[in-house]
């Protein structure tokens, strides 16, 4: 039983005795001394128990604070030690000693930890020399941590304080490895900066001829030369910058003084600092005509800004040779550019002329063919005329590809999308295939899905080209049998995915060669160019083959739907475009080629218009001056004497003239339509005239 329990029992007994005698006896009435004595004992014992309880609570608080302090410093990079200065007894050692110093902290090793620290030579010396006049002693030292097997740097701080005639010492030991490394890096960088500054000064003095330093705040300057034989602005000098700049300008070519002043002036330099526009500025100018024959100088303005000052350094060098060389090169380049422009213009004009001259007879062939097809003729004659027209259109495509200046110069293949009839396109492919077969015993079967949309929008030239190459390739490797061209579609909203299969009964392709064909651009079988066309059309290409049995080539690509009427509705319809009556409407056509006039008038016959035919621009002007009552004018562009654009400009000068004017031209190269529309024409029709395009223009300007 401990003292606390005995004391508590005694207190309780005294209280019970006091209560008993007070209640059942009159002993306290006759003896106040005993009464008072018992009360005093009760009070004393109570106070004693209270002090014991407070002491225990205080001990709990101390232990709790100690535990909290240890938890705070446990993961820190500082070790805390409290020792008695007289007997060197360690009163406290934080629990992170092992982490920082690599030494386990327990009751037996506390003094060893302190002893090891105080025996470090630099610490020992520092303590011996410390007269304790300062608040603390601090030192950084190298320390070998046995836990990590590498050297680290520690910083030690020692504080002293007195309490109740006892002197204590607080020691802080902090891991300062990162701090030491930063200091070492700064020292290294400072050394490196000095070395680089020295190198920079050497480079500057060798690369430039002089330096002009300007202090923006004090408006002062310092001019010095790196080479004594190049005193461009007179002798070295210093003074007020605004006055010095006036003197410098006297050495500069009169035509360049404004340029130099606008860049060098104190106002401009201050403005750059105020706007924080501190990128270097390069100024090139000439010295005065009386000074060394127009020497060219190049000055680079560097802005140097710091908390202490705003300074400008203007470094200058002689660039006369470079400037003269650049000037000569610029003259040569300009001359070459002018010659190139002249050659390019001549080339474009030549190509346009060739295109016009070739397309003109094709226009007549195709126009007359179209005119004949609209008449009541026998099936054999119709078939021949359709073949003539189809071959003419194919030749037209070839001409467009060969004579396009953009494609010739840049070798660019790009999409040329427009509306096309799927029925006409594949009938043409079938016709070409039958012509290519020659004497071979091969049957061509075109299987066109009757549910396909009749009019699509896409690059039908590239599509036709790709399918023709596949079919021709099948014909080439098929001795006899048949070739099936299967065309079907998968509708996807406003688009259709066309799937074209070409299946032959030819020699087939072995697996190894098939892999080679698909993995490369091998064009020995024509497939390489088909792959390129499918990439252009964002389509796919697949080949399936078995030697001596068959080859199946499948391509697929997306096309926009223009007219969703089904192909079956157009199977027996030979009309290319919608025809409607324009009876009572008057059209004037001016073209120097009589056959062109005949073809155009034939194409207009189904529309029942009143047509006036003229052979020159001058006749067109005279006719409009006499009778300005035409509903539409069609002008050929390339007419002798007065071309279409000139004729149009003169027509627009006639009072009250507001008739739409359409340009008819065989100049159908890229960008020409835009050129003619910007010249003031109401619309554009290229030759050979497409009846559907003609129908569009007539409907646009005359039907309503």
mmCIF file of C-alpha atoms in Angstrom, residues 431-611:
data_model
loop_
_atom_site.group_PDB
_atom_site.id
_atom_site.type_symbol
_atom_site.label_atom_id
_atom_site.label_comp_id
_atom_site.label_asym_id
_atom_site.label_seq_id
_atom_site.Cartn_x
_atom_site.Cartn_y
_atom_site.Cartn_z
ATOM 1 C CA UNK A 431 -17.318 1.116 -122.702
ATOM 2 C CA UNK A 432 -13.594 1.761 -122.117
ATOM 3 C CA UNK A 433 -13.137 -1.818 -120.882
ATOM 4 C CA UNK A 434 -14.799 -3.292 -123.951
ATOM 5 C CA UNK A 435 -12.539 -1.210 -126.203
ATOM 6 C CA UNK A 436 -9.428 -2.285 -124.216
ATOM 7 C CA UNK A 437 -10.251 -6.024 -124.560
ATOM 8 C CA UNK A 438 -9.451 -6.021 -128.263
ATOM 9 C CA UNK A 439 -9.438 -9.570 -129.681
ATOM 10 C CA UNK A 440 -9.388 -11.351 -126.284
ATOM 11 C CA UNK A 441 -12.267 -13.686 -125.536
ATOM 12 C CA UNK A 442 -13.372 -11.870 -122.383
ATOM 13 C CA UNK A 443 -16.885 -10.860 -121.354
ATOM 14 C CA UNK A 444 -17.406 -7.654 -119.369
ATOM 15 C CA UNK A 445 -20.332 -7.651 -116.920
ATOM 16 C CA UNK A 446 -21.383 -4.390 -115.221
ATOM 17 C CA UNK A 447 -23.627 -5.101 -112.223
ATOM 18 C CA UNK A 448 -24.879 -1.756 -110.961
ATOM 19 C CA UNK A 449 -27.078 -1.761 -107.857
ATOM 20 C CA UNK A 450 -30.366 -0.255 -109.030
ATOM 21 C CA UNK A 451 -30.921 1.361 -105.610
ATOM 22 C CA UNK A 452 -27.845 3.591 -105.869
ATOM 23 C CA UNK A 453 -28.468 7.399 -105.879
ATOM 24 C CA UNK A 454 -28.402 8.748 -109.413
ATOM 25 C CA UNK A 455 -26.326 11.926 -108.835
ATOM 26 C CA UNK A 456 -23.307 12.062 -106.498
ATOM 27 C CA UNK A 457 -20.720 14.695 -105.590
ATOM 28 C CA UNK A 458 -17.032 13.783 -105.620
ATOM 29 C CA UNK A 459 -13.848 13.511 -107.668
ATOM 30 C CA UNK A 460 -15.318 11.342 -110.408
ATOM 31 C CA UNK A 461 -12.201 11.779 -112.584
ATOM 32 C CA UNK A 462 -9.990 10.115 -109.960
ATOM 33 C CA UNK A 463 -12.651 7.475 -109.288
ATOM 34 C CA UNK A 464 -12.904 6.673 -113.012
ATOM 35 C CA UNK A 465 -9.121 6.629 -113.300
ATOM 36 C CA UNK A 466 -8.736 4.184 -110.386
ATOM 37 C CA UNK A 467 -11.438 1.785 -111.622
ATOM 38 C CA UNK A 468 -10.120 1.918 -115.199
ATOM 39 C CA UNK A 469 -6.642 0.959 -113.955
ATOM 40 C CA UNK A 470 -8.063 -1.979 -111.968
ATOM 41 C CA UNK A 471 -10.189 -3.194 -114.924
ATOM 42 C CA UNK A 472 -7.358 -2.761 -117.441
ATOM 43 C CA UNK A 473 -5.041 -4.652 -115.106
ATOM 44 C CA UNK A 474 -7.588 -7.500 -114.913
ATOM 45 C CA UNK A 475 -7.847 -7.571 -118.718
ATOM 46 C CA UNK A 476 -4.053 -7.642 -118.981
ATOM 47 C CA UNK A 477 -3.714 -10.753 -116.788
ATOM 48 C CA UNK A 478 -6.849 -12.560 -118.086
ATOM 49 C CA UNK A 479 -6.555 -14.605 -121.309
ATOM 50 C CA UNK A 480 -10.194 -15.608 -121.468
ATOM 51 C CA UNK A 481 -13.269 -15.779 -119.287
ATOM 52 C CA UNK A 482 -15.071 -12.850 -117.732
ATOM 53 C CA UNK A 483 -14.605 -9.742 -115.650
ATOM 54 C CA UNK A 484 -17.389 -8.662 -113.331
ATOM 55 C CA UNK A 485 -17.647 -5.025 -112.199
ATOM 56 C CA UNK A 486 -19.963 -5.027 -109.171
ATOM 57 C CA UNK A 487 -21.068 -1.677 -107.748
ATOM 58 C CA UNK A 488 -23.144 -1.356 -104.596
ATOM 59 C CA UNK A 489 -23.671 1.298 -101.919
ATOM 60 C CA UNK A 490 -24.246 1.673 -98.199
ATOM 61 C CA UNK A 491 -26.208 4.821 -97.358
ATOM 62 C CA UNK A 492 -24.806 6.842 -94.427
ATOM 63 C CA UNK A 493 -27.033 9.869 -93.828
ATOM 64 C CA UNK A 494 -26.458 12.328 -96.677
ATOM 65 C CA UNK A 495 -23.535 10.234 -97.942
ATOM 66 C CA UNK A 496 -23.149 6.861 -99.580
ATOM 67 C CA UNK A 497 -20.239 4.478 -99.221
ATOM 68 C CA UNK A 498 -19.558 3.148 -102.736
ATOM 69 C CA UNK A 499 -18.093 -0.366 -102.850
ATOM 70 C CA UNK A 500 -16.657 -1.404 -106.232
ATOM 71 C CA UNK A 501 -15.513 -4.995 -106.811
ATOM 72 C CA UNK A 502 -13.594 -6.057 -109.933
ATOM 73 C CA UNK A 503 -13.420 -9.866 -110.165
ATOM 74 C CA UNK A 504 -11.569 -11.589 -113.001
ATOM 75 C CA UNK A 505 -10.830 -15.203 -114.008
ATOM 76 C CA UNK A 506 -7.187 -14.465 -114.767
ATOM 77 C CA UNK A 507 -3.829 -15.901 -113.678
ATOM 78 C CA UNK A 508 -4.087 -14.638 -110.100
ATOM 79 C CA UNK A 509 -1.285 -13.405 -107.805
ATOM 80 C CA UNK A 510 0.767 -15.590 -105.461
ATOM 81 C CA UNK A 511 0.754 -14.709 -101.746
ATOM 82 C CA UNK A 512 4.358 -13.441 -101.597
ATOM 83 C CA UNK A 513 3.924 -11.039 -104.514
ATOM 84 C CA UNK A 514 0.536 -9.949 -103.200
ATOM 85 C CA UNK A 515 2.135 -8.963 -99.871
ATOM 86 C CA UNK A 516 4.849 -7.047 -101.750
ATOM 87 C CA UNK A 517 2.249 -5.181 -103.804
ATOM 88 C CA UNK A 518 0.198 -4.203 -100.749
ATOM 89 C CA UNK A 519 3.194 -3.130 -98.630
ATOM 90 C CA UNK A 520 4.915 -0.958 -101.262
ATOM 91 C CA UNK A 521 4.111 1.399 -104.103
ATOM 92 C CA UNK A 522 5.050 -1.224 -106.676
ATOM 93 C CA UNK A 523 3.428 -0.084 -109.913
ATOM 94 C CA UNK A 524 4.342 -3.094 -112.042
ATOM 95 C CA UNK A 525 0.713 -4.251 -111.813
ATOM 96 C CA UNK A 526 -0.841 -0.746 -111.739
ATOM 97 C CA UNK A 527 -1.914 -1.198 -108.117
ATOM 98 C CA UNK A 528 0.613 1.347 -106.761
ATOM 99 C CA UNK A 529 -1.126 4.272 -108.465
ATOM 100 C CA UNK A 530 -4.539 2.941 -107.360
ATOM 101 C CA UNK A 531 -3.286 2.965 -103.748
ATOM 102 C CA UNK A 532 -2.245 6.611 -104.159
ATOM 103 C CA UNK A 533 -5.643 7.532 -105.607
ATOM 104 C CA UNK A 534 -7.453 5.780 -102.750
ATOM 105 C CA UNK A 535 -5.348 7.740 -100.239
ATOM 106 C CA UNK A 536 -6.377 10.951 -102.008
ATOM 107 C CA UNK A 537 -10.040 9.894 -101.866
ATOM 108 C CA UNK A 538 -9.765 8.745 -98.219
ATOM 109 C CA UNK A 539 -10.786 5.315 -99.447
ATOM 110 C CA UNK A 540 -9.635 1.720 -98.950
ATOM 111 C CA UNK A 541 -8.099 -0.925 -101.204
ATOM 112 C CA UNK A 542 -8.261 -4.707 -100.682
ATOM 113 C CA UNK A 543 -6.980 -7.547 -102.899
ATOM 114 C CA UNK A 544 -7.882 -11.216 -102.699
ATOM 115 C CA UNK A 545 -6.389 -13.707 -105.165
ATOM 116 C CA UNK A 546 -5.747 -17.371 -105.912
ATOM 117 C CA UNK A 547 -3.203 -18.455 -108.513
ATOM 118 C CA UNK A 548 -4.723 -19.709 -111.809
ATOM 119 C CA UNK A 549 -8.260 -19.076 -110.516
ATOM 120 C CA UNK A 550 -9.223 -15.461 -109.800
ATOM 121 C CA UNK A 551 -8.313 -12.018 -108.489
ATOM 122 C CA UNK A 552 -10.761 -9.795 -106.626
ATOM 123 C CA UNK A 553 -9.907 -6.096 -106.121
ATOM 124 C CA UNK A 554 -12.231 -4.090 -103.867
ATOM 125 C CA UNK A 555 -12.158 -0.329 -103.374
ATOM 126 C CA UNK A 556 -14.501 1.736 -101.215
ATOM 127 C CA UNK A 557 -14.911 5.479 -100.679
ATOM 128 C CA UNK A 558 -17.489 7.973 -99.361
ATOM 129 C CA UNK A 559 -19.435 10.253 -101.736
ATOM 130 C CA UNK A 560 -22.040 12.933 -101.052
ATOM 131 C CA UNK A 561 -25.581 12.352 -102.325
ATOM 132 C CA UNK A 562 -26.893 15.159 -104.550
ATOM 133 C CA UNK A 563 -29.973 13.497 -106.049
ATOM 134 C CA UNK A 564 -31.426 10.500 -104.238
ATOM 135 C CA UNK A 565 -33.518 9.233 -107.151
ATOM 136 C CA UNK A 566 -32.609 5.630 -107.815
ATOM 137 C CA UNK A 567 -30.486 4.499 -110.750
ATOM 138 C CA UNK A 568 -33.293 2.232 -111.974
ATOM 139 C CA UNK A 569 -35.374 5.336 -112.668
ATOM 140 C CA UNK A 570 -32.698 6.591 -115.057
ATOM 141 C CA UNK A 571 -31.747 3.347 -116.822
ATOM 142 C CA UNK A 572 -33.619 4.230 -120.042
ATOM 143 C CA UNK A 573 -33.335 8.025 -119.792
ATOM 144 C CA UNK A 574 -30.714 9.486 -122.153
ATOM 145 C CA UNK A 575 -31.351 13.115 -121.216
ATOM 146 C CA UNK A 576 -28.401 14.677 -119.465
ATOM 147 C CA UNK A 577 -30.075 17.775 -118.073
ATOM 148 C CA UNK A 578 -33.505 19.178 -117.409
ATOM 149 C CA UNK A 579 -35.009 20.909 -120.445
ATOM 150 C CA UNK A 580 -37.594 23.696 -120.146
ATOM 151 C CA UNK A 581 -39.088 26.266 -122.454
ATOM 152 C CA UNK A 582 -37.711 29.809 -122.557
ATOM 153 C CA UNK A 583 -39.852 30.894 -125.468
ATOM 154 C CA UNK A 584 -39.742 34.650 -125.938
ATOM 155 C CA UNK A 585 -36.296 35.050 -124.312
ATOM 156 C CA UNK A 586 -33.486 36.584 -126.415
ATOM 157 C CA UNK A 587 -29.854 35.494 -126.152
ATOM 158 C CA UNK A 588 -26.891 37.134 -127.929
ATOM 159 C CA UNK A 589 -23.803 34.967 -128.555
ATOM 160 C CA UNK A 590 -20.455 36.434 -129.725
ATOM 161 C CA UNK A 591 -17.722 33.982 -130.813
ATOM 162 C CA UNK A 592 -15.156 34.279 -133.614
ATOM 163 C CA UNK A 593 -15.428 30.527 -134.394
ATOM 164 C CA UNK A 594 -18.439 29.784 -136.663
ATOM 165 C CA UNK A 595 -18.539 26.125 -135.677
ATOM 166 C CA UNK A 596 -18.647 27.116 -131.999
ATOM 167 C CA UNK A 597 -21.626 29.361 -132.778
ATOM 168 C CA UNK A 598 -23.356 26.464 -134.541
ATOM 169 C CA UNK A 599 -22.732 24.067 -131.628
ATOM 170 C CA UNK A 600 -23.926 26.560 -128.995
ATOM 171 C CA UNK A 601 -27.080 27.413 -130.939
ATOM 172 C CA UNK A 602 -27.799 23.661 -131.381
ATOM 173 C CA UNK A 603 -27.498 23.159 -127.617
ATOM 174 C CA UNK A 604 -29.984 26.007 -127.067
ATOM 175 C CA UNK A 605 -32.601 24.659 -129.486
ATOM 176 C CA UNK A 606 -34.479 22.503 -126.905
ATOM 177 C CA UNK A 607 -35.026 25.611 -124.763
ATOM 178 C CA UNK A 608 -36.854 27.452 -127.612
ATOM 179 C CA UNK A 609 -34.928 30.718 -127.157
ATOM 180 C CA UNK A 610 -34.405 33.420 -129.798
ATOM 181 C CA UNK A 611 -30.647 33.368 -130.573
#
